[in-house]
């Protein structure tokens, strides 16, 4: 299979190959999070400077209904909340963003992600834990930042927001979906549909955005594992041929976990073939130089497997510089016929 794909790519003409590679997108996962604390304006700035096509904010909501950029619905893995607000955790020991006002969250400092049990950074070689000063941005600040940079550079910057845990927010009476869509509308994204994808792990929410709220934003169905317990969506069902067909009704693409589209040798899974047989885009998550899947020996080989052999349309990565350079080199090689 791999040999066949390699032979096929060798005989692909220059122009076809160039178009194919040029169409692929690099999505800076939580900003250039391999270099700077995730979901901070410096991490997004660095990602844009490194050539990312899209930058990814995960969105959660505060007690006073402000949208903030955080990966987790709680604060303790990436901020000093336990120092600033001791005793504000719930019984499960989590400090939920939904229990804090924006003014309170703005008092926190963001740091590199830690494992809260050990207090150590999750990725040892990344930005040092106690260096510099970072804050939690609001989604509005993020959009203002994008707009400002688009004006000063004259270039459009793609955004790829994810609505986190909509069911949790609903239970807490927080209108995260409605407010996210309203803010995007107010920043003119209905006229920038080539520069936005909206993603979520929750199938019912994506369906509602399309079919009940009639929102025009291109939707990406993220695929988790049922064992993760992140939503009531049945991912085993969505990964069948029928499931993929259903996704085509409301989404333009799928964001699978890399381990769901590759087997332990890096070959395509049946789920991948189902997506490939559809018209859906494939944007897998997450390519990390410092956390490689078992089947690959280095980051370039992983990029080769995903971008070239599996021919995915885009990739979430913590290292947008390496992925962008990889694609640029492929365009150059195609140009020189090598
Ligand atoms: O949204 C794509 C990818 O970011 C999903 O994983 O957990 O990093 O949000 P997560
Ligand atoms: Ca995400």
mmCIF file of C-alpha atoms and ligand atoms in Angstrom:
data_model
loop_
_atom_site.group_PDB
_atom_site.id
_atom_site.type_symbol
_atom_site.label_atom_id
_atom_site.label_comp_id
_atom_site.label_asym_id
_atom_site.label_seq_id
_atom_site.Cartn_x
_atom_site.Cartn_y
_atom_site.Cartn_z
ATOM 1 C CA UNK A 1 0.000 0.000 0.000
ATOM 2 C CA UNK A 2 2.716 2.455 1.035
ATOM 3 C CA UNK A 3 4.838 1.496 -1.975
ATOM 4 C CA UNK A 4 1.871 2.039 -4.247
ATOM 5 C CA UNK A 5 1.227 5.480 -2.801
ATOM 6 C CA UNK A 6 4.895 6.412 -3.119
ATOM 7 C CA UNK A 7 4.969 5.306 -6.761
ATOM 8 C CA UNK A 8 1.804 7.228 -7.381
ATOM 9 C CA UNK A 9 3.237 10.393 -5.902
ATOM 10 C CA UNK A 10 6.409 9.974 -7.960
ATOM 11 C CA UNK A 11 4.475 10.086 -11.210
ATOM 12 C CA UNK A 12 2.249 12.974 -10.156
ATOM 13 C CA UNK A 13 2.876 15.984 -12.373
ATOM 14 C CA UNK A 14 4.470 19.117 -10.919
ATOM 15 C CA UNK A 15 1.388 21.320 -11.158
ATOM 16 C CA UNK A 16 -0.948 18.732 -9.639
ATOM 17 C CA UNK A 17 1.485 18.027 -6.812
ATOM 18 C CA UNK A 18 1.975 21.725 -6.135
ATOM 19 C CA UNK A 19 -1.737 22.393 -5.972
ATOM 20 C CA UNK A 20 -2.202 19.414 -3.709
ATOM 21 C CA UNK A 21 0.492 20.538 -1.271
ATOM 22 C CA UNK A 22 -0.472 24.194 -1.446
ATOM 23 C CA UNK A 23 -4.017 23.336 -0.430
ATOM 24 C CA UNK A 24 -2.921 21.653 2.772
ATOM 25 C CA UNK A 25 -3.166 23.663 5.959
ATOM 26 C CA UNK A 26 -1.048 23.846 9.088
ATOM 27 C CA UNK A 27 -3.147 24.484 12.198
ATOM 28 C CA UNK A 28 -1.216 25.846 15.174
ATOM 29 C CA UNK A 29 -2.627 23.749 18.011
ATOM 30 C CA UNK A 30 -3.272 26.101 20.970
ATOM 31 C CA UNK A 31 -0.860 28.507 19.178
ATOM 32 C CA UNK A 32 2.785 27.543 18.741
ATOM 33 C CA UNK A 33 2.375 25.593 21.972
ATOM 34 C CA UNK A 34 5.590 23.620 21.473
ATOM 35 C CA UNK A 35 7.478 26.860 22.197
ATOM 36 C CA UNK A 36 5.297 29.037 24.433
ATOM 37 C CA UNK A 37 2.562 28.387 27.009
ATOM 38 C CA UNK A 38 -0.577 27.263 25.174
ATOM 39 C CA UNK A 39 -3.454 29.598 24.394
ATOM 40 C CA UNK A 40 -1.566 32.822 25.053
ATOM 41 C CA UNK A 41 -1.297 35.774 22.678
ATOM 42 C CA UNK A 42 2.508 35.294 22.427
ATOM 43 C CA UNK A 43 1.916 31.651 21.392
ATOM 44 C CA UNK A 44 -0.499 32.795 18.663
ATOM 45 C CA UNK A 45 1.860 35.562 17.538
ATOM 46 C CA UNK A 46 4.723 33.099 17.220
ATOM 47 C CA UNK A 47 2.525 30.665 15.284
ATOM 48 C CA UNK A 48 1.579 33.308 12.732
ATOM 49 C CA UNK A 49 5.232 34.353 12.381
ATOM 50 C CA UNK A 50 6.162 30.705 11.850
ATOM 51 C CA UNK A 51 3.796 30.384 8.898
ATOM 52 C CA UNK A 52 0.745 28.669 10.417
ATOM 53 C CA UNK A 53 -2.312 28.928 8.166
ATOM 54 C CA UNK A 54 -4.782 28.682 11.043
ATOM 55 C CA UNK A 55 -4.480 29.330 14.783
ATOM 56 C CA UNK A 56 -6.583 27.361 17.245
ATOM 57 C CA UNK A 57 -8.319 28.791 20.325
ATOM 58 C CA UNK A 58 -10.248 26.431 22.623
ATOM 59 C CA UNK A 59 -13.132 28.313 24.202
ATOM 60 C CA UNK A 60 -14.737 28.022 27.650
ATOM 61 C CA UNK A 61 -17.048 30.384 29.541
ATOM 62 C CA UNK A 62 -16.717 32.223 32.847
ATOM 63 C CA UNK A 63 -19.373 32.640 35.539
ATOM 64 C CA UNK A 64 -20.213 36.112 34.152
ATOM 65 C CA UNK A 65 -20.638 34.715 30.623
ATOM 66 C CA UNK A 66 -17.350 35.905 29.142
ATOM 67 C CA UNK A 67 -15.656 33.645 26.585
ATOM 68 C CA UNK A 68 -12.059 32.861 27.516
ATOM 69 C CA UNK A 69 -9.380 30.813 25.810
ATOM 70 C CA UNK A 70 -8.461 27.713 27.751
ATOM 71 C CA UNK A 71 -8.159 24.068 26.854
ATOM 72 C CA UNK A 72 -9.643 22.701 30.064
ATOM 73 C CA UNK A 73 -12.924 23.725 31.679
ATOM 74 C CA UNK A 74 -10.838 24.107 34.828
ATOM 75 C CA UNK A 75 -7.848 26.328 35.517
ATOM 76 C CA UNK A 76 -5.269 24.477 37.590
ATOM 77 C CA UNK A 77 -3.224 22.795 34.849
ATOM 78 C CA UNK A 78 -2.143 26.001 33.148
ATOM 79 C CA UNK A 79 -2.516 28.799 35.734
ATOM 80 C CA UNK A 80 -1.612 29.662 39.335
ATOM 81 C CA UNK A 81 -5.290 29.633 40.412
ATOM 82 C CA UNK A 82 -4.577 27.568 43.531
ATOM 83 C CA UNK A 83 -2.171 30.258 44.812
ATOM 84 C CA UNK A 84 -4.387 33.247 44.003
ATOM 85 C CA UNK A 85 -7.722 31.698 44.983
ATOM 86 C CA UNK A 86 -7.093 28.899 47.482
ATOM 87 C CA UNK A 87 -10.274 27.053 48.509
ATOM 88 C CA UNK A 88 -12.209 27.905 45.353
ATOM 89 C CA UNK A 89 -12.106 24.361 43.995
ATOM 90 C CA UNK A 90 -15.180 22.139 43.796
ATOM 91 C CA UNK A 91 -15.448 18.846 45.679
ATOM 92 C CA UNK A 92 -13.695 17.082 42.805
ATOM 93 C CA UNK A 93 -10.641 19.354 43.431
ATOM 94 C CA UNK A 94 -11.040 21.193 40.120
ATOM 95 C CA UNK A 95 -11.061 25.002 39.867
ATOM 96 C CA UNK A 96 -13.695 25.478 37.163
ATOM 97 C CA UNK A 97 -13.534 28.570 34.966
ATOM 98 C CA UNK A 98 -17.339 28.581 35.230
ATOM 99 C CA UNK A 99 -17.002 29.427 38.955
ATOM 100 C CA UNK A 100 -14.841 32.535 38.369
ATOM 101 C CA UNK A 101 -15.575 35.964 36.919
ATOM 102 C CA UNK A 102 -13.454 37.321 34.096
ATOM 103 C CA UNK A 103 -11.961 39.909 36.488
ATOM 104 C CA UNK A 104 -10.804 37.051 38.723
ATOM 105 C CA UNK A 105 -9.378 35.043 35.840
ATOM 106 C CA UNK A 106 -7.460 38.124 34.704
ATOM 107 C CA UNK A 107 -5.599 38.046 38.039
ATOM 108 C CA UNK A 108 -4.074 34.677 37.137
ATOM 109 C CA UNK A 109 -0.761 33.968 35.485
ATOM 110 C CA UNK A 110 -0.630 31.340 32.755
ATOM 111 C CA UNK A 111 2.247 28.886 32.742
ATOM 112 C CA UNK A 112 3.365 25.894 30.745
ATOM 113 C CA UNK A 113 0.956 22.945 31.197
ATOM 114 C CA UNK A 114 1.686 20.866 34.268
ATOM 115 C CA UNK A 115 0.706 17.473 35.523
ATOM 116 C CA UNK A 116 -1.136 18.618 38.650
ATOM 117 C CA UNK A 117 -0.287 15.461 40.626
ATOM 118 C CA UNK A 118 3.483 15.881 40.256
ATOM 119 C CA UNK A 119 3.604 19.645 39.640
ATOM 120 C CA UNK A 120 6.016 18.985 36.760
ATOM 121 C CA UNK A 121 5.616 20.210 33.203
ATOM 122 C CA UNK A 122 3.962 17.731 30.848
ATOM 123 C CA UNK A 123 6.584 18.343 28.128
ATOM 124 C CA UNK A 124 9.972 18.708 29.729
ATOM 125 C CA UNK A 125 11.821 20.429 26.883
ATOM 126 C CA UNK A 126 9.312 23.236 26.416
ATOM 127 C CA UNK A 127 9.052 26.757 27.865
ATOM 128 C CA UNK A 128 10.280 26.901 31.484
ATOM 129 C CA UNK A 129 7.587 26.779 34.137
ATOM 130 C CA UNK A 130 8.221 29.937 36.116
ATOM 131 C CA UNK A 131 9.604 32.211 33.428
ATOM 132 C CA UNK A 132 7.988 35.352 32.039
ATOM 133 C CA UNK A 133 4.387 36.537 32.413
ATOM 134 C CA UNK A 134 1.322 35.405 30.483
ATOM 135 C CA UNK A 135 -2.425 35.955 30.894
ATOM 136 C CA UNK A 136 -5.619 34.148 29.875
ATOM 137 C CA UNK A 137 -6.975 35.948 26.792
ATOM 138 C CA UNK A 138 -10.670 36.413 26.145
ATOM 139 C CA UNK A 139 -12.021 35.239 22.804
ATOM 140 C CA UNK A 140 -12.759 38.888 21.992
ATOM 141 C CA UNK A 141 -9.120 39.825 22.661
ATOM 142 C CA UNK A 142 -8.049 36.946 20.435
ATOM 143 C CA UNK A 143 -10.264 38.187 17.587
ATOM 144 C CA UNK A 144 -9.045 41.772 18.078
ATOM 145 C CA UNK A 145 -5.475 40.480 17.927
ATOM 146 C CA UNK A 146 -6.193 38.628 14.659
ATOM 147 C CA UNK A 147 -7.917 41.659 13.155
ATOM 148 C CA UNK A 148 -5.037 43.934 14.156
ATOM 149 C CA UNK A 149 -2.400 41.633 12.730
ATOM 150 C CA UNK A 150 -4.383 41.223 9.521
ATOM 151 C CA UNK A 151 -4.428 45.020 9.150
ATOM 152 C CA UNK A 152 -0.744 45.541 9.911
ATOM 153 C CA UNK A 153 0.491 42.646 7.745
ATOM 154 C CA UNK A 154 -2.099 42.844 4.970
ATOM 155 C CA UNK A 155 -2.541 39.069 5.261
ATOM 156 C CA UNK A 156 -5.577 37.099 6.360
ATOM 157 C CA UNK A 157 -5.080 34.705 9.258
ATOM 158 C CA UNK A 158 -7.243 31.591 9.550
ATOM 159 C CA UNK A 159 -8.915 30.855 12.867
ATOM 160 C CA UNK A 160 -10.067 27.449 14.083
ATOM 161 C CA UNK A 161 -12.084 27.884 17.322
ATOM 162 C CA UNK A 162 -13.248 24.890 19.352
ATOM 163 C CA UNK A 163 -16.304 25.109 21.599
ATOM 164 C CA UNK A 164 -15.325 23.103 24.667
ATOM 165 C CA UNK A 165 -17.741 20.962 26.680
ATOM 166 C CA UNK A 166 -21.063 22.506 25.544
ATOM 167 C CA UNK A 167 -23.087 20.061 27.681
ATOM 168 C CA UNK A 168 -21.168 21.080 30.834
ATOM 169 C CA UNK A 169 -21.782 24.759 30.046
ATOM 170 C CA UNK A 170 -25.473 24.124 29.418
ATOM 171 C CA UNK A 171 -25.786 22.372 32.775
ATOM 172 C CA UNK A 172 -24.211 25.473 34.347
ATOM 173 C CA UNK A 173 -26.614 27.770 32.436
ATOM 174 C CA UNK A 174 -23.799 29.285 30.387
ATOM 175 C CA UNK A 175 -24.646 30.083 26.729
ATOM 176 C CA UNK A 176 -21.258 29.227 25.239
ATOM 177 C CA UNK A 177 -22.551 28.201 21.794
ATOM 178 C CA UNK A 178 -24.818 31.202 21.242
ATOM 179 C CA UNK A 179 -22.214 33.719 22.460
ATOM 180 C CA UNK A 180 -19.407 32.189 20.398
ATOM 181 C CA UNK A 181 -21.478 32.420 17.219
ATOM 182 C CA UNK A 182 -22.622 35.960 18.044
ATOM 183 C CA UNK A 183 -19.056 37.136 18.621
ATOM 184 C CA UNK A 184 -17.858 35.582 15.367
ATOM 185 C CA UNK A 185 -20.732 37.275 13.552
ATOM 186 C CA UNK A 186 -19.885 40.625 15.135
ATOM 187 C CA UNK A 187 -16.288 40.339 13.895
ATOM 188 C CA UNK A 188 -17.510 39.771 10.321
ATOM 189 C CA UNK A 189 -16.692 36.085 9.996
ATOM 190 C CA UNK A 190 -19.849 35.424 7.958
ATOM 191 C CA UNK A 191 -17.932 37.178 5.175
ATOM 192 C CA UNK A 192 -14.667 35.329 5.880
ATOM 193 C CA UNK A 193 -15.817 31.740 5.552
ATOM 194 C CA UNK A 194 -12.561 30.677 3.851
ATOM 195 C CA UNK A 195 -10.679 31.688 6.978
ATOM 196 C CA UNK A 196 -12.584 29.899 9.678
ATOM 197 C CA UNK A 197 -13.424 26.357 10.759
ATOM 198 C CA UNK A 198 -15.562 25.820 13.855
ATOM 199 C CA UNK A 199 -14.910 22.556 15.705
ATOM 200 C CA UNK A 200 -16.534 20.593 18.491
ATOM 201 C CA UNK A 201 -16.494 17.061 19.924
ATOM 202 C CA UNK A 202 -20.270 17.157 20.439
ATOM 203 C CA UNK A 203 -22.273 15.916 17.459
ATOM 204 C CA UNK A 204 -25.651 17.230 18.622
ATOM 205 C CA UNK A 205 -24.240 20.721 19.096
ATOM 206 C CA UNK A 206 -22.727 20.785 15.610
ATOM 207 C CA UNK A 207 -26.029 19.568 14.142
ATOM 208 C CA UNK A 208 -27.904 22.272 16.041
ATOM 209 C CA UNK A 209 -25.484 24.979 14.865
ATOM 210 C CA UNK A 210 -26.142 23.977 11.277
ATOM 211 C CA UNK A 211 -29.779 22.881 11.286
ATOM 212 C CA UNK A 212 -31.435 24.921 14.032
ATOM 213 C CA UNK A 213 -29.276 28.036 14.327
ATOM 214 C CA UNK A 214 -28.605 28.097 10.556
ATOM 215 C CA UNK A 215 -25.062 29.284 11.110
ATOM 216 C CA UNK A 216 -22.904 29.359 7.944
ATOM 217 C CA UNK A 217 -19.587 28.456 9.566
ATOM 218 C CA UNK A 218 -17.758 25.410 8.125
ATOM 219 C CA UNK A 219 -18.007 22.769 10.850
ATOM 220 C CA UNK A 220 -15.488 20.104 11.828
ATOM 221 C CA UNK A 221 -16.603 17.050 13.797
ATOM 222 C CA UNK A 222 -13.865 16.130 16.250
ATOM 223 C CA UNK A 223 -13.620 12.445 17.043
ATOM 224 C CA UNK A 224 -12.701 11.349 20.545
ATOM 225 C CA UNK A 225 -12.779 7.986 22.230
ATOM 226 C CA UNK A 226 -15.882 6.921 24.142
ATOM 227 C CA UNK A 227 -13.592 6.005 27.054
ATOM 228 C CA UNK A 228 -12.520 9.656 27.445
ATOM 229 C CA UNK A 229 -16.053 10.572 28.601
ATOM 230 C CA UNK A 230 -15.916 14.035 27.024
ATOM 231 C CA UNK A 231 -19.422 14.094 25.513
ATOM 232 C CA UNK A 232 -22.468 11.911 24.987
ATOM 233 C CA UNK A 233 -21.517 11.485 21.304
ATOM 234 C CA UNK A 234 -20.905 7.844 20.382
ATOM 235 C CA UNK A 235 -17.565 7.981 18.554
ATOM 236 C CA UNK A 236 -17.540 4.234 17.819
ATOM 237 C CA UNK A 237 -20.693 4.790 15.791
ATOM 238 C CA UNK A 238 -19.337 7.904 14.079
ATOM 239 C CA UNK A 239 -16.278 5.949 12.924
ATOM 240 C CA UNK A 240 -18.380 3.492 10.893
ATOM 241 C CA UNK A 241 -19.217 4.055 7.209
ATOM 242 C CA UNK A 242 -22.743 5.114 8.251
ATOM 243 C CA UNK A 243 -21.357 7.452 10.911
ATOM 244 C CA UNK A 244 -19.064 9.184 8.434
ATOM 245 C CA UNK A 245 -21.996 9.523 6.033
ATOM 246 C CA UNK A 246 -24.023 11.146 8.805
ATOM 247 C CA UNK A 247 -21.215 13.633 9.526
ATOM 248 C CA UNK A 248 -21.339 14.688 5.860
ATOM 249 C CA UNK A 249 -24.883 15.972 6.498
ATOM 250 C CA UNK A 250 -23.727 18.795 8.740
ATOM 251 C CA UNK A 251 -19.919 19.133 8.671
ATOM 252 C CA UNK A 252 -17.295 19.886 6.036
ATOM 253 C CA UNK A 253 -14.644 17.813 7.725
ATOM 254 C CA UNK A 254 -13.477 15.481 10.448
ATOM 255 C CA UNK A 255 -10.812 16.008 13.093
ATOM 256 C CA UNK A 256 -9.729 12.519 14.153
ATOM 257 C CA UNK A 257 -7.093 11.575 16.695
ATOM 258 C CA UNK A 258 -3.982 10.412 14.803
ATOM 259 C CA UNK A 259 -4.242 6.998 16.503
ATOM 260 C CA UNK A 260 -7.716 6.509 15.012
ATOM 261 C CA UNK A 261 -6.590 6.841 11.394
ATOM 262 C CA UNK A 262 -3.312 4.936 11.672
ATOM 263 C CA UNK A 263 -2.604 1.470 13.007
ATOM 264 C CA UNK A 264 0.475 0.574 15.052
ATOM 265 C CA UNK A 265 2.587 0.437 11.881
ATOM 266 C CA UNK A 266 1.344 3.749 10.541
ATOM 267 C CA UNK A 267 -0.954 2.256 7.912
ATOM 268 C CA UNK A 268 -4.421 3.640 7.290
ATOM 269 C CA UNK A 269 -7.303 2.213 9.332
ATOM 270 C CA UNK A 270 -10.765 1.347 8.095
ATOM 271 C CA UNK A 271 -12.097 4.558 9.626
ATOM 272 C CA UNK A 272 -9.598 6.491 7.522
ATOM 273 C CA UNK A 273 -10.851 4.696 4.375
ATOM 274 C CA UNK A 274 -14.422 5.667 5.239
ATOM 275 C CA UNK A 275 -13.399 9.324 5.474
ATOM 276 C CA UNK A 276 -11.373 9.054 2.289
ATOM 277 C CA UNK A 277 -14.411 7.689 0.437
ATOM 278 C CA UNK A 278 -16.416 10.735 1.506
ATOM 279 C CA UNK A 279 -15.994 14.346 0.461
ATOM 280 C CA UNK A 280 -15.046 15.368 3.997
ATOM 281 C CA UNK A 281 -11.791 17.136 4.809
ATOM 282 C CA UNK A 282 -9.419 15.323 7.188
ATOM 283 C CA UNK A 283 -7.592 17.403 9.818
ATOM 284 C CA UNK A 284 -6.049 15.022 12.388
ATOM 285 C CA UNK A 285 -4.783 16.065 15.815
ATOM 286 C CA UNK A 286 -2.110 16.401 17.256
ATOM 287 C CA UNK A 287 1.395 16.158 15.745
ATOM 288 C CA UNK A 288 4.024 16.724 18.431
ATOM 289 C CA UNK A 289 7.768 16.491 17.910
ATOM 290 C CA UNK A 290 8.219 15.580 21.569
ATOM 291 C CA UNK A 291 5.404 13.013 21.759
ATOM 292 C CA UNK A 292 5.544 10.835 18.671
ATOM 293 C CA UNK A 293 3.250 7.882 17.914
ATOM 294 C CA UNK A 294 4.974 4.493 18.287
ATOM 295 C CA UNK A 295 5.041 3.778 14.572
ATOM 296 C CA UNK A 296 7.287 6.685 13.678
ATOM 297 C CA UNK A 297 10.939 7.410 14.427
ATOM 298 C CA UNK A 298 11.004 11.190 14.040
ATOM 299 C CA UNK A 299 8.775 14.175 13.393
ATOM 300 C CA UNK A 300 9.561 14.451 9.673
ATOM 301 C CA UNK A 301 8.547 10.803 9.195
ATOM 302 C CA UNK A 302 5.262 11.514 10.940
ATOM 303 C CA UNK A 303 4.649 14.496 8.632
ATOM 304 C CA UNK A 304 5.531 12.288 5.654
ATOM 305 C CA UNK A 305 3.025 9.628 6.746
ATOM 306 C CA UNK A 306 0.215 12.089 7.366
ATOM 307 C CA UNK A 307 0.674 14.753 4.705
ATOM 308 C CA UNK A 308 2.066 12.605 1.885
ATOM 309 C CA UNK A 309 1.158 8.958 2.347
ATOM 310 C CA UNK A 310 -2.292 9.483 3.874
ATOM 311 C CA UNK A 311 -2.689 12.804 2.044
ATOM 312 C CA UNK A 312 -4.564 14.535 4.863
ATOM 313 C CA UNK A 313 -5.858 18.034 4.135
ATOM 314 C CA UNK A 314 -4.553 19.693 7.270
ATOM 315 C CA UNK A 315 -2.866 18.950 10.558
ATOM 316 C CA UNK A 316 -3.079 20.212 14.124
ATOM 317 C CA UNK A 317 0.448 20.590 15.419
ATOM 318 C CA UNK A 318 2.269 22.155 18.382
ATOM 319 C CA UNK A 319 5.179 22.849 16.010
ATOM 320 C CA UNK A 320 3.759 24.866 13.090
ATOM 321 C CA UNK A 321 7.219 25.982 11.938
ATOM 322 C CA UNK A 322 8.356 22.435 11.192
ATOM 323 C CA UNK A 323 5.111 21.470 9.479
ATOM 324 C CA UNK A 324 5.069 24.643 7.332
ATOM 325 C CA UNK A 325 8.688 24.105 6.322
ATOM 326 C CA UNK A 326 7.962 20.481 5.472
ATOM 327 C CA UNK A 327 5.189 21.516 3.075
ATOM 328 C CA UNK A 328 7.268 24.329 1.564
ATOM 329 C CA UNK A 329 10.099 21.879 0.859
ATOM 330 C CA UNK A 330 7.660 19.496 -0.805
ATOM 331 C CA UNK A 331 6.475 22.262 -3.119
ATOM 332 C CA UNK A 332 10.105 23.098 -3.975
ATOM 333 C CA UNK A 333 10.938 19.429 -4.601
ATOM 334 C CA UNK A 334 7.886 19.076 -6.850
ATOM 335 C CA UNK A 335 9.044 22.176 -8.735
ATOM 336 C CA UNK A 336 12.482 20.660 -9.301
ATOM 337 C CA UNK A 337 11.002 17.269 -10.204
ATOM 338 C CA UNK A 338 12.712 15.422 -7.325
HETATM 339 O O1 LIG B 1 -9.275 20.432 18.456
HETATM 340 C C1 LIG B 1 -8.356 19.546 17.911
HETATM 341 C C2 LIG B 1 -7.602 19.081 19.059
HETATM 342 O O2 LIG B 1 -7.181 20.246 19.695
HETATM 343 C C3 LIG B 1 -8.489 18.290 19.960
HETATM 344 O O3 LIG B 1 -7.835 18.001 21.057
HETATM 345 O O4 LIG B 1 -7.888 18.121 23.437
HETATM 346 O O5 LIG B 1 -6.182 19.410 22.182
HETATM 347 O O6 LIG B 1 -8.532 20.157 22.189
HETATM 348 P P1 LIG B 1 -7.604 18.994 22.267
HETATM 349 CA CA1 LIG B 2 -8.765 21.853 20.556
#
